Amino acid sequence: MEEDVQAERGISRRTVELVVASIFLLLSVVAFYDNYTRGAGWASDGPQSGYFPARLAVIMFLGSVFTFWVALRAKTEMFVTYEQLIRISKVLIPLIIFTIGIEWLGIYLSSALFLALFMIWLGEFGVIRSCASAFAFVIVTFVIFEKWFQVPLPKGPVEALLGL
Amino acid sequence: MENLNDLLNGFYVALSFKNVGFMIIGVLLGIVVGVLPGLGGPNGVAILLPLTFGMEPVSAIILLSSLYWGALFGGAITSILFNIPGEAWSVATTFDGYPMAQQGRAAEALTAAFTASFIGAVAGVILITFVAPLIASFALKFGPAEYFAVFFLTFCSFIGLGKDNRSKILVSLCLGFLLAAVGLDSVSGELRMTFDNPQLLRGFDFLVVVIGLFGVSEILVTMEEGLAFKGKRAAIDLKVVLKTWAGLPKYWLTLVRSAVVGLWMGVTPGGAIAASFMGYGLAKRFSPKGNKFGTGEIEGVLAPETAAHAAGTAALLPMLALGIPGSATAAVLLGGLLIWGLQPGPLLFVEQKSFVWGLIASMYLGNIVGLIIVLATVPLFAAILRIPFSVVAPIILIICAIGAYTVRNSGFDIGQMVIFGIIGYIFKKLDYPIAPLVLAIVLGDRTEASFRQAILGYEGSLSVFWSNGLVGSLMVIALLLLFWPIVTEQITAFRRRLAGAPSGS
Amino acid sequence: MDIRGLTLVVSACALGMCGTAFAAWEPTKPIEIIVPFAPGGASDQMARAIQGAITKNNLTKAPVVVVNKPAAAGGEAMLEIKAAKGDAHKLLTTSSGLYMTPLSSKLPVSWRDFTPVALLAQDEFLLWTYNDAPYKTAGDLLAAAKSGQNIRIGGAGSKREDNLITWALGDESAAKITYIPYAGGGPTSVQLAGKHIEASTGNPSEEVASWRAGNARPLCLLSPKRMAYKEKITDTAAWSDIPTCGEQGIKFTYNMLRGMFMPGGVSNEQRDFYVDLFKKVQETAEWKEYLARNALLPDFRSGASFVEFLTADEQRHKDLMDKAGFLAK
């Protein structure tokens, strides 16, 4: 197993640890700045709105410094191999496109496309079977949300054309 | 006993053909509502409410409360199968329920969850039946200081000072608190950490974050390991139910403890969410198998489910007895009572006897109906795991997206969910604990608000937290729990030294 | 975004406005009533009462759905209505938060971004205390505060209606009163019943259960006139028996609008459809029941008289909030 890890190329855990700790350091500084400028003291009637967040930001800062330091000294391990990363992006990138698509196409059309393409591309199902399943799923979703529970979900131009 | 007589009359009302029908419809709808993340019990009840305007009050509340039971049951299903908490109070159920499903024990976990729910709910109803007015007034003793003490206790019972990764626990906890603080501060009315951004203005909703952290990140982890669920396919039939039941009696202590925690949190009203976390935390602390929690221990499913349901049911008690909503769902039902022309409050028990006792009887019956329905569907739900990953994954992601949207009807929340999915993935791989983050997001704001309300009412003095016996003892218990691991650590180290064995590192 | 906005307008025209040359406009898809607060609150109850009244009496062909958008004290819902320019299938229920939320949080939105449809009613506020409290009138309470006792008044939220009333009472009587903001009217009522605060400033609907149960009792009504509801609520008293605060020597009065708005940029025909719809709602038995149950002050206004009301009401809030120091810096 160990040899495998060495042979495969990827991102090292140490790098990710350092990046994540740095992001937390940055976040804690931003949070501290916002709360400190708004007032982080103890007024006559109790703590101000920034009192707790500012202190938590300091604790987070110290915790992240510690994590950073530990990560620096740790021996390097694999966080994720490039092969794994490609597999993840196969679902993550379509997911991001789907999310953006909701804004433009409405949730029903983009769900249908997402499901159908996912099945064709990754599941190697036939085109007709995939499209039929996607269509059926969207219809069921539509009936449950719009008709039964009367919860309006985001809609796009297709629904507008159909007058739904 | 007079109560028993009234209850029998109640059964007579609730057992009519029509009302049993409403019960079944309500439970089924509730399961759907509970399964779909985002569309929780309060939403489901609120959505159905207008349909009940023309109905008899008893039938209407039987329909709606059955929907509530259904939602309570349904929340566990996706938690166990896909690591997506269908309801906020089923987050703790994922901790052991999902690992069980991965080991091919989905049916066992579902049975345990449903049975535990039932036990919790029945404990709640029994409380309502016999001691309603007595207990209800206890809820009034809780001012902001007591609330703070309860939340503090929840944190202490759940987190404690563990041995590993202390800095990461701390960072995760602080991040949760900070995220919870983003948006409008309820005490000062100021905007915090929004940086004039209209999207940040709304803050981070607990459920959206959780759907991302748990559901979406799980899909990413699964993808990384290849295209399949890790779950082994075990034979699924109804025998599993009986086998699981046979193993339950030995966990009686966990069940009783969780039921008590749940009842107490429901009445006070700390709520089902806090109850589920506290139930899990205490079971982990005091169970002999505590160190195995998180790896698929059935006790880790029983504890939070019992507590959540006991709390969810007991939360109806202050509503009936005092007209105080103990939970969001109870608040909607309270609105319903008014619309049906009933005035909640202690007089309800006098003026509307058949209504109140019909409702209480329907709580017993609704939960029995619910248990039968969900148990019958265990094989069906467990069979979902047989569907190929390339079909289930996009469907899960779509349902997560819809769930994230429906929490607050906001499209931006879907984007937030994806971001938290990535964060969840990184957290898992780097061993940042997620539970403290989640707990801090759900209770952080309320904890801080009650702290500040308490101080405000006490003219800026901290002494409010030991101003009476109730709050004082809560604080002491909380601190004891916080330092419990250190105490036990010292005791075992001491014993080892006495035994002459080399001390562990 | 611009192109998309344009297509929306064009399609809206194709579906709706262009047809109005022949017949009055009618909704072509479900009408969404957006409630800027969580399910169960007073605004939510009003929206659902309207939904019930419309559905039961078949006042429109299109279904009516209620959507809760509670984030940021209603700020999100208002921003969304602002963004939904020209969408004639969205309505927004409003309370004083309509002015108070933007003023106290610098939110870039105002009712002038919307199309005012109608004022449906005004909500009352009362000063409540717990049942066995020593105070018989509002004057007793304020006198206690002046003598140095720690008088705490609880209410829903910060820099909102309850906070403003508490400030005004303290300001008028030169007494030091502590305001404690809770998450909503429900929790406030519990805190009062549990004697964790000395008084609260709830609406009738928020405290009626507690009043009937003997947990709380009203001191006075913060309206210029007594309420008209003569039906007994408790064994001895009706809403109309509660004295106004004016009768107890307090000048400050406060009422809160409960109104309906549409997004900006809709046609007059579309607005008139809803004005007409709400006029019909006013006539239904369900609505009258709703008013009585929540002891609301019936006050229907539309068109110019509603706009006049809004202008004056907004100015009053601005002045009061300025004096109270609630305006965003």
mmCIF file of N, CA, C and O in Angstrom, chain B residues 4-34:
data_model
loop_
_atom_site.group_PDB
_atom_site.id
_atom_site.type_symbol
_atom_site.label_atom_id
_atom_site.label_comp_id
_atom_site.label_asym_id
_atom_site.label_seq_id
_atom_site.Cartn_x
_atom_site.Cartn_y
_atom_site.Cartn_z
ATOM 1 N N LEU B 4 -58.132 8.815 32.884
ATOM 2 C CA LEU B 4 -58.258 7.595 32.087
ATOM 3 C C LEU B 4 -59.615 7.528 31.407
ATOM 4 O O LEU B 4 -59.723 7.136 30.257
ATOM 5 N N ASN B 5 -60.638 7.950 32.157
ATOM 6 C CA ASN B 5 -61.982 7.981 31.593
ATOM 7 C C ASN B 5 -62.047 8.909 30.386
ATOM 8 O O ASN B 5 -62.567 8.565 29.335
ATOM 9 N N ASP B 6 -61.473 10.095 30.575
ATOM 10 C CA ASP B 6 -61.445 11.060 29.481
ATOM 11 C C ASP B 6 -60.707 10.478 28.294
ATOM 12 O O ASP B 6 -61.093 10.666 27.142
ATOM 13 N N LEU B 7 -59.618 9.780 28.587
ATOM 14 C CA LEU B 7 -58.799 9.218 27.515
ATOM 15 C C LEU B 7 -59.594 8.179 26.734
ATOM 16 O O LEU B 7 -59.552 8.147 25.506
ATOM 17 N N LEU B 8 -60.379 7.367 27.467
ATOM 18 C CA LEU B 8 -61.188 6.359 26.786
ATOM 19 C C LEU B 8 -62.185 7.030 25.847
ATOM 20 O O LEU B 8 -62.364 6.622 24.699
ATOM 21 N N ASN B 9 -62.811 8.090 26.341
ATOM 22 C CA ASN B 9 -63.706 8.859 25.475
ATOM 23 C C ASN B 9 -62.966 9.376 24.259
ATOM 24 O O ASN B 9 -63.481 9.408 23.157
ATOM 25 N N GLY B 10 -61.719 9.819 24.508
ATOM 26 C CA GLY B 10 -60.880 10.321 23.410
ATOM 27 C C GLY B 10 -60.660 9.253 22.363
ATOM 28 O O GLY B 10 -60.783 9.514 21.166
ATOM 29 N N PHE B 11 -60.376 8.026 22.818
ATOM 30 C CA PHE B 11 -60.169 6.936 21.862
ATOM 31 C C PHE B 11 -61.427 6.709 21.037
ATOM 32 O O PHE B 11 -61.374 6.440 19.844
ATOM 33 N N TYR B 12 -62.555 6.863 21.709
ATOM 34 C CA TYR B 12 -63.825 6.692 21.019
ATOM 35 C C TYR B 12 -63.944 7.704 19.876
ATOM 36 O O TYR B 12 -64.345 7.382 18.771
ATOM 37 N N VAL B 13 -63.534 8.952 20.160
ATOM 38 C CA VAL B 13 -63.582 10.004 19.136
ATOM 39 C C VAL B 13 -62.597 9.697 18.015
ATOM 40 O O VAL B 13 -62.914 9.762 16.832
ATOM 41 N N ALA B 14 -61.338 9.349 18.422
ATOM 42 C CA ALA B 14 -60.270 9.223 17.432
ATOM 43 C C ALA B 14 -60.421 7.969 16.588
ATOM 44 O O ALA B 14 -59.910 7.906 15.469
ATOM 45 N N LEU B 15 -61.132 6.970 17.121
ATOM 46 C CA LEU B 15 -61.183 5.694 16.404
ATOM 47 C C LEU B 15 -62.286 5.629 15.361
ATOM 48 O O LEU B 15 -62.541 4.567 14.808
ATOM 49 N N SER B 16 -62.949 6.750 15.091
ATOM 50 C CA SER B 16 -63.963 6.707 14.046
ATOM 51 C C SER B 16 -63.271 6.404 12.721
ATOM 52 O O SER B 16 -62.091 6.684 12.538
ATOM 53 N N PHE B 17 -64.033 5.830 11.815
ATOM 54 C CA PHE B 17 -63.504 5.399 10.527
ATOM 55 C C PHE B 17 -62.805 6.568 9.830
ATOM 56 O O PHE B 17 -61.669 6.471 9.358
ATOM 57 N N LYS B 18 -63.475 7.723 9.848
ATOM 58 C CA LYS B 18 -62.964 8.903 9.163
ATOM 59 C C LYS B 18 -61.632 9.352 9.768
ATOM 60 O O LYS B 18 -60.663 9.614 9.067
ATOM 61 N N ASN B 19 -61.593 9.395 11.098
ATOM 62 C CA ASN B 19 -60.380 9.910 11.741
ATOM 63 C C ASN B 19 -59.184 8.986 11.569
ATOM 64 O O ASN B 19 -58.056 9.448 11.440
ATOM 65 N N VAL B 20 -59.418 7.683 11.569
ATOM 66 C CA VAL B 20 -58.318 6.761 11.313
ATOM 67 C C VAL B 20 -57.798 6.988 9.894
ATOM 68 O O VAL B 20 -56.590 6.975 9.640
ATOM 69 N N GLY B 21 -58.733 7.232 8.972
ATOM 70 C CA GLY B 21 -58.326 7.544 7.591
ATOM 71 C C GLY B 21 -57.425 8.766 7.549
ATOM 72 O O GLY B 21 -56.362 8.750 6.917
ATOM 73 N N PHE B 22 -57.836 9.822 8.243
ATOM 74 C CA PHE B 22 -57.012 11.045 8.278
ATOM 75 C C PHE B 22 -55.642 10.759 8.875
ATOM 76 O O PHE B 22 -54.632 11.322 8.468
ATOM 77 N N MET B 23 -55.652 9.880 9.886
ATOM 78 C CA MET B 23 -54.396 9.533 10.536
ATOM 79 C C MET B 23 -53.427 8.922 9.531
ATOM 80 O O MET B 23 -52.263 9.292 9.458
ATOM 81 N N ILE B 24 -53.943 7.969 8.742
ATOM 82 C CA ILE B 24 -53.083 7.281 7.772
ATOM 83 C C ILE B 24 -52.599 8.271 6.713
ATOM 84 O O ILE B 24 -51.396 8.331 6.407
ATOM 85 N N ILE B 25 -53.501 9.088 6.196
ATOM 86 C CA ILE B 25 -53.100 10.079 5.186
ATOM 87 C C ILE B 25 -52.042 11.007 5.768
ATOM 88 O O ILE B 25 -51.014 11.295 5.160
ATOM 89 N N GLY B 26 -52.302 11.473 6.996
ATOM 90 C CA GLY B 26 -51.372 12.397 7.642
ATOM 91 C C GLY B 26 -49.991 11.782 7.802
ATOM 92 O O GLY B 26 -48.986 12.410 7.476
ATOM 93 N N VAL B 27 -49.939 10.552 8.286
ATOM 94 C CA VAL B 27 -48.648 9.909 8.501
ATOM 95 C C VAL B 27 -47.907 9.755 7.175
ATOM 96 O O VAL B 27 -46.713 10.058 7.079
ATOM 97 N N LEU B 28 -48.626 9.316 6.138
ATOM 98 C CA LEU B 28 -47.976 9.122 4.834
ATOM 99 C C LEU B 28 -47.415 10.431 4.303
ATOM 100 O O LEU B 28 -46.258 10.517 3.884
ATOM 101 N N LEU B 29 -48.239 11.483 4.347
ATOM 102 C CA LEU B 29 -47.755 12.792 3.888
ATOM 103 C C LEU B 29 -46.565 13.243 4.724
ATOM 104 O O LEU B 29 -45.595 13.783 4.217
ATOM 105 N N GLY B 30 -46.667 12.985 6.023
ATOM 106 C CA GLY B 30 -45.594 13.380 6.928
ATOM 107 C C GLY B 30 -44.291 12.692 6.591
ATOM 108 O O GLY B 30 -43.224 13.310 6.631
ATOM 109 N N ILE B 31 -44.364 11.415 6.232
ATOM 110 C CA ILE B 31 -43.139 10.700 5.882
ATOM 111 C C ILE B 31 -42.501 11.364 4.660
ATOM 112 O O ILE B 31 -41.297 11.602 4.622
ATOM 113 N N VAL B 32 -43.333 11.698 3.667
ATOM 114 C CA VAL B 32 -42.807 12.365 2.473
ATOM 115 C C VAL B 32 -42.136 13.681 2.861
ATOM 116 O O VAL B 32 -41.010 13.979 2.459
ATOM 117 N N VAL B 33 -42.840 14.458 3.683
ATOM 118 C CA VAL B 33 -42.294 15.745 4.124
ATOM 119 C C VAL B 33 -40.991 15.558 4.894
ATOM 120 O O VAL B 33 -40.031 16.296 4.726
ATOM 121 N N GLY B 34 -40.963 14.524 5.728
ATOM 122 C CA GLY B 34 -39.781 14.293 6.544
ATOM 123 C C GLY B 34 -38.605 13.795 5.723
ATOM 124 O O GLY B 34 -37.461 14.143 5.990
#
